[in-house]
Amino acid sequence: WESTVPGTHEALEALKQKGLADRKQLALESWYPPLHFADGVVFAATLGSMAAPGNFKNLKAEVVAFDAATGKLLWTTPGSTPGLWTHEGVAHVLVARPARGAGGGSIACVELKTGKELWTAPVDGGGDGLHPAEGPPLHLRLLGSYLVTRYHGKTDPNYLVGYKVEPTGLKQLWKQTDEKRHLHHQNLMTMHKGRLYTKLNGASGMTVVAMEPETGTIVAQADFEGGGSNRNGVLIVNDGLAIVQPDGSHPSGGGNVVLVHRLPDLEPLGKFQTTHNTTGGYDTPMAFQYVDGRLIIRGSNRIICYDLRPRN
């Protein structure tokens, strides 16, 4: 089956027509999160619906769900960056809902099959991220029953906030404030053996941190070079290693730098320069993949696989 995504298809078609008429290349400040699948349902965030044709300033972010067998649209709900939360064997969808024009927002929990809202809970955060006038972005990262939101202000301190997802709402566990570092909304966050790992951006460099999900305490960190121009990097934590791809957006004729740290204390093992020309992308970053001890990279004209398994 094949189906258009409500809102997104309309917005992109209008954007194309406007670009052709004005003879200018246009772009939306947007981020396309991945598709999610659970119990026969496919769901994802969209660009949302326009208040009027061609009015890109009033896009309202939405989450849509389809029947995976037929492609039938099941439900639509306001919000962005959906996550899958399972409680007692039942899957639910958590959705970030920004407060337009001001800080703050909420997380909504909806039924996977119907989109019926079960509860909403206020969280720290900002606007919908599509337009600066609507405030800083509110994004969620869901890791099991732990949920993390982030705030990045130009003048206000940056912070991460940790919550525990419960059947009736959210319980705030901790808050990390840093005036110089922030979690970029396109950066990955992952959980491995009871620790939360993420990559923080700063003006002069970046830091990989390991945190206790219950308290927000940073128990290990590793600083590495690279400034704010690095975007859409990937952090892979598996098989006793933390593998960092600092930049997934900017192509390089000399290859990408890959940094490797040993778990659990993020001891630096070194870095290597990939030996191929890379390709780049913004809405669709060229992220590394890690499968069964092998690092798989898309280059500009080939697919490269590095074997990172230990030698006997």
Short mmCIF file of N, CA and C in Angstrom, two decimals, residues 72-241:
data_model
loop_
_atom_site.label_atom_id
_atom_site.label_comp_id
_atom_site.label_asym_id
_atom_site.label_seq_id
_atom_site.Cartn_x
_atom_site.Cartn_y
_atom_site.Cartn_z
N LYS A 72 -4.42 2.35 6.03
CA LYS A 72 -5.54 3.21 6.43
C LYS A 72 -5.10 4.15 7.55
N LEU A 73 -5.45 5.43 7.41
CA LEU A 73 -5.16 6.40 8.47
C LEU A 73 -6.04 6.11 9.67
N LEU A 74 -5.41 5.87 10.83
CA LEU A 74 -6.15 5.51 12.03
C LEU A 74 -6.50 6.72 12.88
N TRP A 75 -5.52 7.60 13.09
CA TRP A 75 -5.77 8.77 13.91
C TRP A 75 -4.70 9.83 13.72
N THR A 76 -5.03 11.05 14.11
CA THR A 76 -4.11 12.19 14.08
C THR A 76 -4.26 12.92 15.40
N THR A 77 -3.14 13.35 15.97
CA THR A 77 -3.18 14.09 17.23
C THR A 77 -2.13 15.20 17.20
N PRO A 78 -2.38 16.34 17.82
CA PRO A 78 -1.39 17.41 17.85
C PRO A 78 -0.13 16.98 18.61
N GLY A 79 1.03 17.45 18.14
CA GLY A 79 2.27 17.17 18.86
C GLY A 79 3.41 16.80 17.92
N SER A 80 4.53 16.43 18.52
CA SER A 80 5.73 16.10 17.76
C SER A 80 6.54 15.05 18.50
N THR A 81 7.64 14.61 17.88
CA THR A 81 8.59 13.64 18.42
C THR A 81 7.93 12.53 19.24
N PRO A 82 7.10 11.70 18.63
CA PRO A 82 6.43 10.64 19.38
C PRO A 82 7.40 9.57 19.84
N GLY A 83 7.03 8.89 20.91
CA GLY A 83 7.81 7.78 21.44
C GLY A 83 6.90 6.66 21.86
N LEU A 84 7.41 5.44 21.85
CA LEU A 84 6.63 4.26 22.20
C LEU A 84 6.90 3.89 23.65
N TRP A 85 5.83 3.82 24.45
CA TRP A 85 5.94 3.43 25.86
C TRP A 85 5.05 2.22 26.09
N THR A 86 5.64 1.16 26.64
CA THR A 86 4.89 -0.07 26.91
C THR A 86 4.76 -0.27 28.41
N HIS A 87 3.54 -0.49 28.85
CA HIS A 87 3.27 -0.72 30.27
C HIS A 87 2.41 -1.95 30.42
N GLU A 88 2.91 -2.93 31.18
CA GLU A 88 2.21 -4.20 31.43
C GLU A 88 1.78 -4.84 30.11
N GLY A 89 2.68 -4.79 29.13
CA GLY A 89 2.45 -5.45 27.86
C GLY A 89 1.60 -4.68 26.88
N VAL A 90 1.12 -3.49 27.26
CA VAL A 90 0.27 -2.69 26.38
C VAL A 90 1.07 -1.49 25.86
N ALA A 91 1.09 -1.29 24.54
CA ALA A 91 1.85 -0.21 23.93
C ALA A 91 1.03 1.08 23.88
N HIS A 92 1.69 2.20 24.22
CA HIS A 92 1.10 3.51 24.14
C HIS A 92 2.04 4.45 23.38
N VAL A 93 1.51 5.59 22.94
CA VAL A 93 2.32 6.59 22.25
C VAL A 93 2.39 7.84 23.12
N LEU A 94 3.62 8.31 23.40
CA LEU A 94 3.81 9.58 24.09
C LEU A 94 4.15 10.64 23.06
N VAL A 95 3.55 11.81 23.20
CA VAL A 95 3.69 12.89 22.23
C VAL A 95 4.04 14.18 22.96
N ALA A 96 5.02 14.93 22.42
CA ALA A 96 5.37 16.24 22.98
C ALA A 96 4.44 17.30 22.39
N ARG A 97 3.86 18.13 23.26
CA ARG A 97 2.98 19.21 22.83
C ARG A 97 3.51 20.54 23.39
N PRO A 98 4.14 21.33 22.52
CA PRO A 98 4.72 22.59 22.98
C PRO A 98 3.64 23.60 23.33
N ALA A 99 4.05 24.56 24.18
CA ALA A 99 3.21 25.73 24.47
C ALA A 99 3.64 26.82 23.51
N ARG A 100 2.80 27.17 22.55
CA ARG A 100 3.19 28.09 21.50
C ARG A 100 3.43 29.48 22.07
N GLY A 101 4.59 30.04 21.71
CA GLY A 101 4.91 31.41 22.09
C GLY A 101 5.47 31.56 23.48
N ALA A 102 5.67 30.49 24.21
CA ALA A 102 6.17 30.60 25.58
C ALA A 102 6.85 29.31 25.96
N GLY A 103 7.63 29.36 27.04
CA GLY A 103 8.28 28.16 27.53
C GLY A 103 7.25 27.20 28.12
N GLY A 104 7.63 25.97 28.23
CA GLY A 104 6.73 24.98 28.80
C GLY A 104 6.03 24.18 27.72
N GLY A 105 5.23 23.26 28.14
CA GLY A 105 4.52 22.40 27.23
C GLY A 105 4.00 21.21 28.01
N SER A 106 3.64 20.16 27.30
CA SER A 106 3.11 18.98 27.98
C SER A 106 3.45 17.74 27.18
N ILE A 107 3.35 16.60 27.84
CA ILE A 107 3.47 15.30 27.21
C ILE A 107 2.10 14.63 27.32
N ALA A 108 1.63 14.12 26.18
CA ALA A 108 0.36 13.41 26.17
C ALA A 108 0.60 11.94 25.93
N CYS A 109 -0.19 11.12 26.58
CA CYS A 109 -0.16 9.67 26.38
C CYS A 109 -1.46 9.27 25.68
N VAL A 110 -1.34 8.62 24.52
CA VAL A 110 -2.53 8.23 23.76
C VAL A 110 -2.49 6.73 23.48
N GLU A 111 -3.67 6.16 23.26
CA GLU A 111 -3.76 4.75 22.93
C GLU A 111 -3.19 4.50 21.53
N LEU A 112 -2.43 3.44 21.39
CA LEU A 112 -1.78 3.13 20.13
C LEU A 112 -2.79 2.88 19.01
N LYS A 113 -3.85 2.14 19.29
CA LYS A 113 -4.79 1.73 18.24
C LYS A 113 -5.77 2.83 17.86
N THR A 114 -6.13 3.69 18.83
CA THR A 114 -7.22 4.64 18.59
C THR A 114 -6.80 6.10 18.64
N GLY A 115 -5.66 6.39 19.27
CA GLY A 115 -5.26 7.78 19.45
C GLY A 115 -6.00 8.46 20.59
N LYS A 116 -6.80 7.71 21.34
CA LYS A 116 -7.55 8.29 22.46
C LYS A 116 -6.57 8.77 23.53
N GLU A 117 -6.77 10.00 23.99
CA GLU A 117 -5.87 10.59 24.99
C GLU A 117 -6.19 10.02 26.37
N LEU A 118 -5.14 9.50 27.04
CA LEU A 118 -5.31 8.92 28.36
C LEU A 118 -4.94 9.90 29.46
N TRP A 119 -3.88 10.68 29.24
CA TRP A 119 -3.50 11.72 30.19
C TRP A 119 -2.53 12.70 29.55
N THR A 120 -2.41 13.87 30.15
CA THR A 120 -1.39 14.84 29.77
C THR A 120 -0.69 15.31 31.03
N ALA A 121 0.56 15.67 30.90
CA ALA A 121 1.34 16.12 32.05
C ALA A 121 2.23 17.27 31.62
N PRO A 122 2.33 18.35 32.42
CA PRO A 122 3.19 19.48 32.06
C PRO A 122 4.66 19.12 32.16
N VAL A 123 5.48 19.69 31.27
CA VAL A 123 6.93 19.49 31.29
C VAL A 123 7.62 20.80 30.98
N ASP A 124 8.91 20.89 31.32
CA ASP A 124 9.73 22.02 30.92
C ASP A 124 10.10 21.86 29.46
N GLY A 125 10.10 22.97 28.74
CA GLY A 125 10.48 22.90 27.33
C GLY A 125 10.17 24.20 26.63
N GLY A 126 9.75 24.16 25.36
CA GLY A 126 9.52 25.39 24.62
C GLY A 126 8.54 25.19 23.50
N GLY A 127 8.70 25.97 22.42
CA GLY A 127 7.78 25.97 21.29
C GLY A 127 7.94 24.73 20.43
N ASP A 128 7.30 24.76 19.24
CA ASP A 128 7.26 23.54 18.44
C ASP A 128 8.51 23.34 17.59
N GLY A 129 9.44 24.29 17.60
CA GLY A 129 10.71 24.09 16.92
C GLY A 129 10.69 24.41 15.45
N LEU A 130 9.52 24.67 14.86
CA LEU A 130 9.47 24.99 13.45
C LEU A 130 9.81 26.44 13.18
N HIS A 131 9.45 27.31 14.13
CA HIS A 131 9.67 28.74 13.91
C HIS A 131 10.11 29.40 15.21
N PRO A 132 11.16 30.24 15.16
CA PRO A 132 11.69 30.85 16.38
C PRO A 132 10.66 31.67 17.15
N ALA A 133 9.68 32.26 16.45
CA ALA A 133 8.69 33.09 17.13
C ALA A 133 7.83 32.29 18.10
N GLU A 134 7.81 30.99 17.92
CA GLU A 134 6.97 30.16 18.78
C GLU A 134 7.75 29.55 19.94
N GLY A 135 8.96 30.04 20.15
CA GLY A 135 9.71 29.59 21.30
C GLY A 135 10.67 28.47 20.99
N PRO A 136 11.53 28.12 21.95
CA PRO A 136 12.50 27.04 21.75
C PRO A 136 11.80 25.69 21.59
N PRO A 137 12.43 24.75 20.89
CA PRO A 137 11.78 23.47 20.63
C PRO A 137 11.59 22.64 21.90
N LEU A 138 10.55 21.85 21.89
CA LEU A 138 10.32 20.86 22.93
C LEU A 138 10.42 19.50 22.27
N HIS A 139 11.37 18.69 22.71
CA HIS A 139 11.54 17.36 22.15
C HIS A 139 11.67 16.36 23.28
N LEU A 140 11.18 15.16 23.05
CA LEU A 140 11.29 14.13 24.07
C LEU A 140 12.19 13.01 23.59
N ARG A 141 12.86 12.39 24.53
CA ARG A 141 13.59 11.15 24.28
C ARG A 141 13.06 10.14 25.27
N LEU A 142 12.56 9.04 24.76
CA LEU A 142 11.94 8.02 25.59
C LEU A 142 12.80 6.78 25.59
N LEU A 143 13.25 6.37 26.77
CA LEU A 143 14.12 5.21 26.93
C LEU A 143 13.49 4.29 27.97
N GLY A 144 12.72 3.32 27.49
CA GLY A 144 11.97 2.48 28.42
C GLY A 144 10.91 3.32 29.11
N SER A 145 10.97 3.39 30.44
CA SER A 145 10.04 4.23 31.20
C SER A 145 10.68 5.55 31.63
N TYR A 146 11.87 5.84 31.14
CA TYR A 146 12.52 7.12 31.42
C TYR A 146 12.32 8.06 30.23
N LEU A 147 11.95 9.28 30.52
CA LEU A 147 11.72 10.27 29.48
C LEU A 147 12.56 11.51 29.78
N VAL A 148 13.21 12.04 28.74
CA VAL A 148 14.05 13.22 28.90
C VAL A 148 13.58 14.28 27.91
N THR A 149 13.38 15.50 28.40
CA THR A 149 13.11 16.64 27.53
C THR A 149 14.29 17.59 27.63
N ARG A 150 14.40 18.49 26.65
CA ARG A 150 15.53 19.41 26.67
C ARG A 150 15.08 20.81 26.30
N TYR A 151 15.82 21.79 26.77
CA TYR A 151 15.59 23.19 26.45
C TYR A 151 16.92 23.79 26.03
N HIS A 152 16.89 24.58 24.96
CA HIS A 152 18.10 25.26 24.50
C HIS A 152 17.75 26.70 24.19
N GLY A 153 18.12 27.61 25.05
CA GLY A 153 17.84 29.02 24.84
C GLY A 153 19.09 29.79 24.44
N LYS A 154 18.91 30.87 23.69
CA LYS A 154 20.06 31.67 23.25
C LYS A 154 20.69 32.43 24.42
N THR A 155 19.88 32.81 25.39
CA THR A 155 20.39 33.56 26.54
C THR A 155 20.18 32.83 27.85
N ASP A 156 19.12 32.03 27.95
CA ASP A 156 18.84 31.31 29.18
C ASP A 156 19.70 30.06 29.27
N PRO A 157 19.90 29.55 30.47
CA PRO A 157 20.68 28.30 30.61
C PRO A 157 20.03 27.15 29.85
N ASN A 158 20.86 26.24 29.37
CA ASN A 158 20.38 25.03 28.73
C ASN A 158 20.14 23.97 29.81
N TYR A 159 19.15 23.13 29.58
CA TYR A 159 18.96 22.08 30.57
C TYR A 159 18.32 20.84 29.97
N LEU A 160 18.55 19.74 30.65
CA LEU A 160 17.88 18.48 30.41
C LEU A 160 17.04 18.18 31.64
N VAL A 161 15.85 17.60 31.43
CA VAL A 161 14.99 17.23 32.54
C VAL A 161 14.61 15.77 32.39
N GLY A 162 14.77 15.01 33.46
CA GLY A 162 14.46 13.60 33.44
C GLY A 162 13.16 13.29 34.18
N TYR A 163 12.34 12.42 33.60
CA TYR A 163 11.06 12.02 34.18
C TYR A 163 10.95 10.50 34.20
N LYS A 164 10.08 10.00 35.03
CA LYS A 164 9.68 8.60 35.01
C LYS A 164 8.23 8.54 34.54
N VAL A 165 7.97 7.72 33.52
CA VAL A 165 6.62 7.60 32.99
C VAL A 165 5.84 6.61 33.85
N GLU A 166 4.67 7.04 34.31
CA GLU A 166 3.82 6.21 35.14
C GLU A 166 2.43 6.10 34.52
N PRO A 167 1.61 5.15 34.93
CA PRO A 167 0.30 4.95 34.30
C PRO A 167 -0.61 6.17 34.32
N THR A 168 -0.40 7.07 35.28
CA THR A 168 -1.28 8.23 35.40
C THR A 168 -0.60 9.54 35.02
N GLY A 169 0.68 9.50 34.62
CA GLY A 169 1.36 10.75 34.27
C GLY A 169 2.86 10.63 34.38
N LEU A 170 3.51 11.76 34.66
CA LEU A 170 4.96 11.83 34.74
C LEU A 170 5.42 12.23 36.14
N LYS A 171 6.53 11.67 36.55
CA LYS A 171 7.17 12.05 37.80
C LYS A 171 8.54 12.63 37.48
N GLN A 172 8.76 13.93 37.80
CA GLN A 172 10.07 14.53 37.52
C GLN A 172 11.10 13.99 38.49
N LEU A 173 12.25 13.56 37.94
CA LEU A 173 13.31 12.96 38.73
C LEU A 173 14.48 13.91 38.95
N TRP A 174 14.85 14.69 37.92
CA TRP A 174 16.04 15.52 38.02
C TRP A 174 16.04 16.59 36.93
N LYS A 175 16.99 17.53 37.09
CA LYS A 175 17.16 18.60 36.10
C LYS A 175 18.64 18.95 36.04
N GLN A 176 19.20 18.92 34.84
CA GLN A 176 20.61 19.26 34.61
C GLN A 176 20.68 20.60 33.89
N THR A 177 21.38 21.57 34.47
CA THR A 177 21.49 22.90 33.88
C THR A 177 22.93 23.17 33.49
N ASP A 178 23.12 23.71 32.28
CA ASP A 178 24.46 24.05 31.81
C ASP A 178 24.32 25.23 30.86
N GLU A 179 24.99 26.33 31.16
CA GLU A 179 24.86 27.53 30.35
C GLU A 179 25.63 27.44 29.05
N LYS A 180 26.54 26.48 28.92
CA LYS A 180 27.40 26.42 27.74
C LYS A 180 27.12 25.22 26.84
N ARG A 181 26.51 24.18 27.39
CA ARG A 181 26.30 22.97 26.61
C ARG A 181 24.82 22.67 26.50
N HIS A 182 24.45 22.01 25.43
CA HIS A 182 23.05 21.66 25.26
C HIS A 182 22.94 20.38 24.45
N LEU A 183 21.78 19.77 24.53
CA LEU A 183 21.47 18.60 23.73
C LEU A 183 20.79 19.08 22.46
N HIS A 184 21.45 18.92 21.33
CA HIS A 184 20.84 19.29 20.06
C HIS A 184 19.66 18.36 19.79
N HIS A 185 18.56 18.92 19.24
CA HIS A 185 17.36 18.11 19.10
C HIS A 185 17.53 16.97 18.11
N GLN A 186 18.58 17.00 17.29
CA GLN A 186 18.79 15.91 16.35
C GLN A 186 19.82 14.90 16.84
N ASN A 187 20.29 15.07 18.06
CA ASN A 187 21.25 14.13 18.60
C ASN A 187 20.54 12.93 19.22
N LEU A 188 21.18 11.78 19.14
CA LEU A 188 20.60 10.59 19.74
C LEU A 188 20.94 10.50 21.21
N MET A 189 20.10 9.80 21.93
CA MET A 189 20.32 9.48 23.33
C MET A 189 20.00 8.00 23.47
N THR A 190 20.76 7.28 24.25
CA THR A 190 20.54 5.85 24.34
C THR A 190 20.76 5.37 25.77
N MET A 191 20.21 4.21 26.07
CA MET A 191 20.37 3.58 27.37
C MET A 191 21.13 2.28 27.18
N HIS A 192 22.10 2.01 28.06
CA HIS A 192 22.88 0.78 27.96
C HIS A 192 23.27 0.34 29.36
N LYS A 193 22.83 -0.86 29.73
CA LYS A 193 23.14 -1.45 31.03
C LYS A 193 22.89 -0.48 32.18
N GLY A 194 21.71 0.14 32.16
CA GLY A 194 21.29 0.98 33.27
C GLY A 194 21.84 2.39 33.27
N ARG A 195 22.60 2.77 32.25
CA ARG A 195 23.11 4.13 32.16
C ARG A 195 22.55 4.83 30.93
N LEU A 196 22.33 6.12 31.08
CA LEU A 196 21.85 6.93 29.97
C LEU A 196 23.05 7.65 29.35
N TYR A 197 23.21 7.53 28.04
CA TYR A 197 24.33 8.16 27.34
C TYR A 197 23.79 9.20 26.35
N THR A 198 24.46 10.35 26.31
CA THR A 198 24.08 11.36 25.34
C THR A 198 25.29 12.19 24.97
N LYS A 199 25.14 13.01 23.93
CA LYS A 199 26.22 13.86 23.44
C LYS A 199 25.77 15.31 23.57
N LEU A 200 26.53 16.11 24.30
CA LEU A 200 26.20 17.51 24.49
C LEU A 200 27.06 18.38 23.59
N ASN A 201 26.43 19.37 22.97
CA ASN A 201 27.13 20.31 22.10
C ASN A 201 27.54 21.53 22.89
N GLY A 202 28.70 22.11 22.54
CA GLY A 202 29.16 23.36 23.13
C GLY A 202 29.75 24.25 22.06
N ALA A 203 30.08 25.48 22.43
CA ALA A 203 30.61 26.43 21.46
C ALA A 203 31.97 26.01 20.92
N SER A 204 32.77 25.34 21.75
CA SER A 204 34.13 24.98 21.32
C SER A 204 34.37 23.48 21.26
N GLY A 205 33.40 22.70 21.63
CA GLY A 205 33.60 21.27 21.59
C GLY A 205 32.36 20.52 22.02
N MET A 206 32.50 19.22 22.16
CA MET A 206 31.38 18.37 22.54
C MET A 206 31.81 17.41 23.63
N THR A 207 30.82 16.88 24.33
CA THR A 207 31.08 15.98 25.43
C THR A 207 30.10 14.82 25.38
N VAL A 208 30.62 13.61 25.49
CA VAL A 208 29.77 12.44 25.69
C VAL A 208 29.67 12.21 27.19
N VAL A 209 28.44 12.05 27.69
CA VAL A 209 28.26 11.86 29.12
C VAL A 209 27.46 10.59 29.38
N ALA A 210 27.78 9.94 30.49
CA ALA A 210 27.01 8.81 31.01
C ALA A 210 26.32 9.27 32.27
N MET A 211 25.01 9.07 32.37
CA MET A 211 24.23 9.57 33.50
C MET A 211 23.43 8.45 34.13
N GLU A 212 23.17 8.62 35.42
CA GLU A 212 22.25 7.73 36.11
C GLU A 212 20.82 8.20 35.81
N PRO A 213 19.98 7.36 35.20
CA PRO A 213 18.65 7.83 34.80
C PRO A 213 17.74 8.22 35.95
N GLU A 214 17.98 7.67 37.15
CA GLU A 214 17.13 7.99 38.29
C GLU A 214 17.47 9.34 38.91
N THR A 215 18.74 9.75 38.83
CA THR A 215 19.17 10.95 39.54
C THR A 215 19.71 12.04 38.63
N GLY A 216 20.06 11.71 37.39
CA GLY A 216 20.68 12.68 36.50
C GLY A 216 22.15 12.92 36.78
N THR A 217 22.72 12.16 37.70
CA THR A 217 24.13 12.33 38.06
C THR A 217 25.02 11.88 36.90
N ILE A 218 25.97 12.74 36.51
CA ILE A 218 26.93 12.38 35.48
C ILE A 218 28.03 11.54 36.12
N VAL A 219 28.16 10.30 35.70
CA VAL A 219 29.11 9.38 36.32
C VAL A 219 30.36 9.20 35.47
N ALA A 220 30.32 9.61 34.22
CA ALA A 220 31.50 9.55 33.35
C ALA A 220 31.28 10.51 32.20
N GLN A 221 32.40 11.05 31.69
CA GLN A 221 32.28 11.93 30.52
C GLN A 221 33.59 11.92 29.75
N ALA A 222 33.48 12.26 28.47
CA ALA A 222 34.66 12.34 27.60
C ALA A 222 34.48 13.53 26.67
N ASP A 223 35.42 14.46 26.71
CA ASP A 223 35.39 15.63 25.84
C ASP A 223 36.08 15.32 24.53
N PHE A 224 35.59 15.91 23.45
CA PHE A 224 36.26 15.73 22.17
C PHE A 224 36.08 16.97 21.33
N GLU A 225 36.95 17.12 20.35
CA GLU A 225 37.00 18.34 19.56
C GLU A 225 35.85 18.40 18.58
N GLY A 226 35.59 19.63 18.12
CA GLY A 226 34.50 19.85 17.17
C GLY A 226 33.53 20.86 17.72
N GLY A 227 33.24 21.92 16.98
CA GLY A 227 32.40 23.00 17.48
C GLY A 227 30.95 22.85 17.07
N GLY A 228 30.24 23.99 17.11
CA GLY A 228 28.81 23.98 16.89
C GLY A 228 28.39 23.65 15.48
N SER A 229 29.34 23.64 14.51
CA SER A 229 28.96 23.34 13.13
C SER A 229 28.66 21.86 12.91
N ASN A 230 29.09 21.01 13.85
CA ASN A 230 28.82 19.59 13.73
C ASN A 230 27.35 19.31 14.05
N ARG A 231 26.67 18.64 13.14
CA ARG A 231 25.24 18.40 13.29
C ARG A 231 24.93 16.92 13.06
N ASN A 232 23.84 16.51 13.70
CA ASN A 232 23.26 15.20 13.43
C ASN A 232 24.24 14.05 13.64
N GLY A 233 25.11 14.19 14.59
CA GLY A 233 26.04 13.11 14.89
C GLY A 233 25.32 11.93 15.50
N VAL A 234 26.01 10.80 15.52
CA VAL A 234 25.43 9.58 16.06
C VAL A 234 26.28 9.08 17.21
N LEU A 235 25.62 8.61 18.26
CA LEU A 235 26.29 7.99 19.39
C LEU A 235 25.81 6.55 19.48
N ILE A 236 26.71 5.61 19.29
CA ILE A 236 26.39 4.18 19.34
C ILE A 236 27.05 3.60 20.59
N VAL A 237 26.25 2.95 21.42
CA VAL A 237 26.77 2.34 22.65
C VAL A 237 26.42 0.86 22.60
N ASN A 238 27.45 0.01 22.43
CA ASN A 238 27.20 -1.42 22.29
C ASN A 238 28.52 -2.16 22.38
N ASP A 239 28.45 -3.41 22.81
CA ASP A 239 29.61 -4.30 22.81
C ASP A 239 30.81 -3.68 23.52
N GLY A 240 30.56 -2.98 24.63
CA GLY A 240 31.65 -2.42 25.42
C GLY A 240 32.27 -1.17 24.85
N LEU A 241 31.69 -0.59 23.79
CA LEU A 241 32.25 0.59 23.15
C LEU A 241 31.21 1.70 23.03
#
